[in-house]
Amino acid sequence: MYNPKSNKAEEFISHEEILETLAYAEANKENFELIDSIIAKAGECKGLTHREASVLLACEDEKKIQEMYALAEQIKQKLYGNRIVMFAPLYLSNYCVNGCTYCPYHAKNKTIPRKKLTQEEVKKEVIALQDMGHKRLAIEAGEDPVNNPIEYILECIKTIYSIQHKNGAIRRVNVNIAATTVENYKKLEEAGIGTYILFQETYHKESYEALHPTGPKHNYAYHTEAMDRAMQGGLDDVGLGVLFGLERYKYEFAGLLMHAEHLEAVYGVGPHTISVPRIKNADDIDASSFENGISDETFAKLCALIRLAVPYTGMIVSTRESQAVREKVLRLGVSQLSGGSRTTVGGYQEDERPNDTAQFDVSDQRTLDEVVHWLMELGYIPSFCTACYREGRTGDRFMSLCKSGQIQNCCHPNALMTLKEYLMDYAAQDTKALGEALIQAQLDGIPKEKVKEICKDRLQKIEQGIRDFRF
Ligand code: SAM
C-alpha cells in the first residue's frame, strides 16, 4: 500500500505505485494539454509530483522536450545563478564485505589490492587536495565493519578537518558510506559532517536484491530506510542518488522522486542533493554487460526533469561523465561538479593515475585548474563555498534561504570570495587573469548595495592574505 508518510521502505517506495505511475505516464505521453499544464506548474518553481514528472519523462515530442530543457535552464538560472560548487572525492578504503555486482570493490574480487589509508596517508591526501585548491570533500569507503568501522571514519574526519597547510583547509566533509544505525549517524553529525550521501543504486526491490547478492547491503529495507535513520540521528542534509544503468530509468526516476516526497512528507525537508551516476567500466566490471544503460540524450533529459521536479535540490555530476556531457547538463540544472578526481585509494599522492584500485574509470581527467578555467570560459563561477552548514543553514533552514530569494545576496558573494581565494592561492596565471575579470564583472550581480560593499572590502582583504570570509 503506497504511503509517502510510512516508515517502511516498501510503502513509501511502493512498487505498485511506480507501475501505475509508469502506465499513467505512458497513457498520457501525447496528452499535450496535460503536458502543458505540468510544464506551466514546473515554471512556478514549486516542483512536480512523481506522477507529473513521469509524464514529462515519457513524452517523446521533440518540441515539448525542448520546452522542458528551456524551462530547466531558466529555473537553474533563477535559483542557482551561474555558480557551480566544486568538490573532490577522497577514497579512504576499498575493503568491502558486500557483493555488489557492478562495483569492483565487491568482496570476491581478488585481483585488486586492498588498501586502507592510515591517518598519516589521509593527511598526505588532504594536503595534496588542499594544494589543488579544494575546500569540500566527499569521503568514500567500502562497507567493512572490521576494517572500516565507524570509529575509523570518524578518525579520518577529525584528521581531515585538523589539517592546515599553507592557506589550505577542508571546510566541509560530506560522507558517502554504507547505510548504518541512528547511533552512528548521530556520531557523524557530532563530527560536523556536511551532507550524508547514500545512493539507492536501484529502487526496484527484486533487482536490488539480485544486484546485491551478499553482505549487509543485500537488505533492501535497511538500505532504503537509511535516510530516515540519518534524519533521526540529526543529519538533515542528505544526498540521494540512483546508479543509472542497473534498472529501467523510468522506474528509477519515479522511485527517486517518491523518496524525495517521503523525506519532505515526514521530515519537512527534501534531499539536499541528488547525484546521477551512470555505471562505468572498472577493474572486473564491464559496464556494457548491464542492459539498462542510458544514452547521453536520456541522461540530459533526466537531469532537466530533476531540475523541474525538485528545483531546490542541488544536483551533482562526477567525473564519471565526459567534458562534453558535463557541459550539456550544467546548463540543464547541475549545480555541483567534482574536479581533478582520483577514484583510487591514495590516488592524490601519486603523480601518475594508477588504476589498480579505482572504483570506476574517470572520463573527465582534467586537473582542477583546467576544470575551473573551462567553467569560467563558459560563463560559470566555480564556487568553493562551504558557508551554509558552517552557519547552521542546513535542512529546512537552507531550503528557506533558497525560497526567500536571498541567495543572490548570500551564495553569490560567497562564490566570488571563495573563487578569489582559489585564484590567489592555487590558480595558473591565465586562470587567474580570467577569474579576476569574472569577479569584477559579477560584483554587480549582488543586489544589495551594502552586501556588495562588504564583498568588495573582503575581496581586498583576501588580496592582503586574510582568508575564510562568508555571509
Ligand atoms: N560502499 C558505500 C555504499 O554502499 O554506499 C559507499 C559508496 S561507493 C564508494 C560510491 C558509489 O559508487 C556507489 O554507491 C555506486 O553507486 C557507485 N559505483 C559503484 N560501482 C560503480 C561503477 N562501476 N561505475 C560507476 N559508479 C559505481
CSV table of C-alpha atoms and ligand atoms in Angstrom, one decimal, residues 91 93 95-96 98 100-105 139-143 176-179 196-201 208 212 217 223 241-244 246 277-283 285-287 290 318 320 359-361, ligand 1:
chain,number,residue,atom,x,y,z
A,91,TYR,CA,38.7,7.3,-1.2
A,93,SER,CA,39.4,2.3,1.9
A,95,TYR,CA,37.9,-3.1,1.9
A,96,CYS,CA,34.3,-4.3,1.4
A,98,ASN,CA,29.4,-6.7,0.1
A,100,CYS,CA,27.6,-5.6,-5.4
A,101,THR,CA,27.8,-6.9,-8.9
A,102,TYR,CA,28.6,-3.5,-10.5
A,103,CYS,CA,31.3,-2.4,-8.1
A,104,PRO,CA,35.0,-3.6,-8.4
A,105,TYR,CA,35.3,-3.4,-4.6
A,139,ILE,CA,34.8,10.8,1.7
A,140,GLU,CA,34.1,7.3,0.3
A,141,ALA,CA,34.7,3.9,1.7
A,142,GLY,CA,33.6,0.3,1.2
A,143,GLU,CA,31.5,-1.4,3.8
A,176,ASN,CA,29.3,8.6,1.4
A,177,ILE,CA,29.4,5.4,3.4
A,178,ALA,CA,27.1,2.4,3.7
A,179,ALA,CA,23.8,2.5,5.5
A,196,TYR,CA,25.3,12.3,4.3
A,197,ILE,CA,25.2,10.8,0.8
A,198,LEU,CA,24.0,7.3,0.0
A,199,PHE,CA,23.0,6.1,-3.4
A,200,GLN,CA,20.0,3.8,-3.6
A,201,GLU,CA,21.6,2.2,-6.6
A,208,TYR,CA,18.2,-4.6,-5.8
A,212,HIS,CA,23.5,-7.1,-4.1
A,217,LYS,CA,23.8,-4.2,1.6
A,223,HIS,CA,19.3,0.5,2.8
A,241,GLY,CA,21.2,9.0,-6.0
A,242,VAL,CA,20.5,6.2,-8.4
A,243,LEU,CA,23.2,4.3,-10.3
A,244,PHE,CA,21.7,4.6,-13.8
A,246,LEU,CA,21.1,-1.0,-13.3
A,277,PRO,CA,26.0,8.5,-11.5
A,278,ARG,CA,26.0,6.2,-14.6
A,279,ILE,CA,27.6,2.8,-14.4
A,280,LYS,CA,31.2,2.8,-15.7
A,281,ASN,CA,33.8,0.2,-16.6
A,282,ALA,CA,36.1,-0.7,-13.7
A,283,ASP,CA,38.5,-3.5,-12.9
A,285,ILE,CA,33.2,-4.6,-14.2
A,286,ASP,CA,32.1,-4.3,-17.8
A,287,ALA,CA,29.5,-1.5,-18.0
A,290,PHE,CA,24.3,-4.0,-17.9
A,318,SER,CA,31.0,13.5,-11.1
A,320,ARG,CA,32.2,9.6,-14.5
A,359,GLN,CA,36.3,2.4,-8.1
A,360,PHE,CA,35.4,3.4,-11.7
A,361,ASP,CA,37.2,4.7,-14.7
B,1,SAM,N1,30.1,1.4,-0.2
B,1,SAM,C1,29.3,2.6,0.1
B,1,SAM,C2,27.9,2.3,-0.1
B,1,SAM,O1,27.5,1.2,0.0
B,1,SAM,O2,27.1,3.2,-0.4
B,1,SAM,C3,29.9,3.8,-0.4
B,1,SAM,C4,29.7,4.3,-1.8
B,1,SAM,S1,30.6,3.8,-3.1
B,1,SAM,C5,32.3,4.1,-2.6
B,1,SAM,C6,30.1,5.1,-4.1
B,1,SAM,C7,29.1,4.8,-5.2
B,1,SAM,O3,29.8,4.5,-6.4
B,1,SAM,C8,28.2,3.6,-5.1
B,1,SAM,O4,27.1,3.9,-4.3
B,1,SAM,C9,27.8,3.3,-6.5
B,1,SAM,O5,26.6,3.9,-6.9
B,1,SAM,C10,28.9,3.9,-7.3
B,1,SAM,N2,29.6,2.8,-8.1
B,1,SAM,C11,30.0,1.6,-7.8
B,1,SAM,N3,30.5,0.9,-8.8
B,1,SAM,C12,30.4,1.8,-9.9
B,1,SAM,C13,30.8,1.6,-11.2
B,1,SAM,N4,31.3,0.5,-11.8
B,1,SAM,N5,30.6,2.7,-12.1
B,1,SAM,C14,30.0,3.8,-11.6
B,1,SAM,N6,29.7,4.0,-10.3
B,1,SAM,C15,29.9,3.0,-9.5
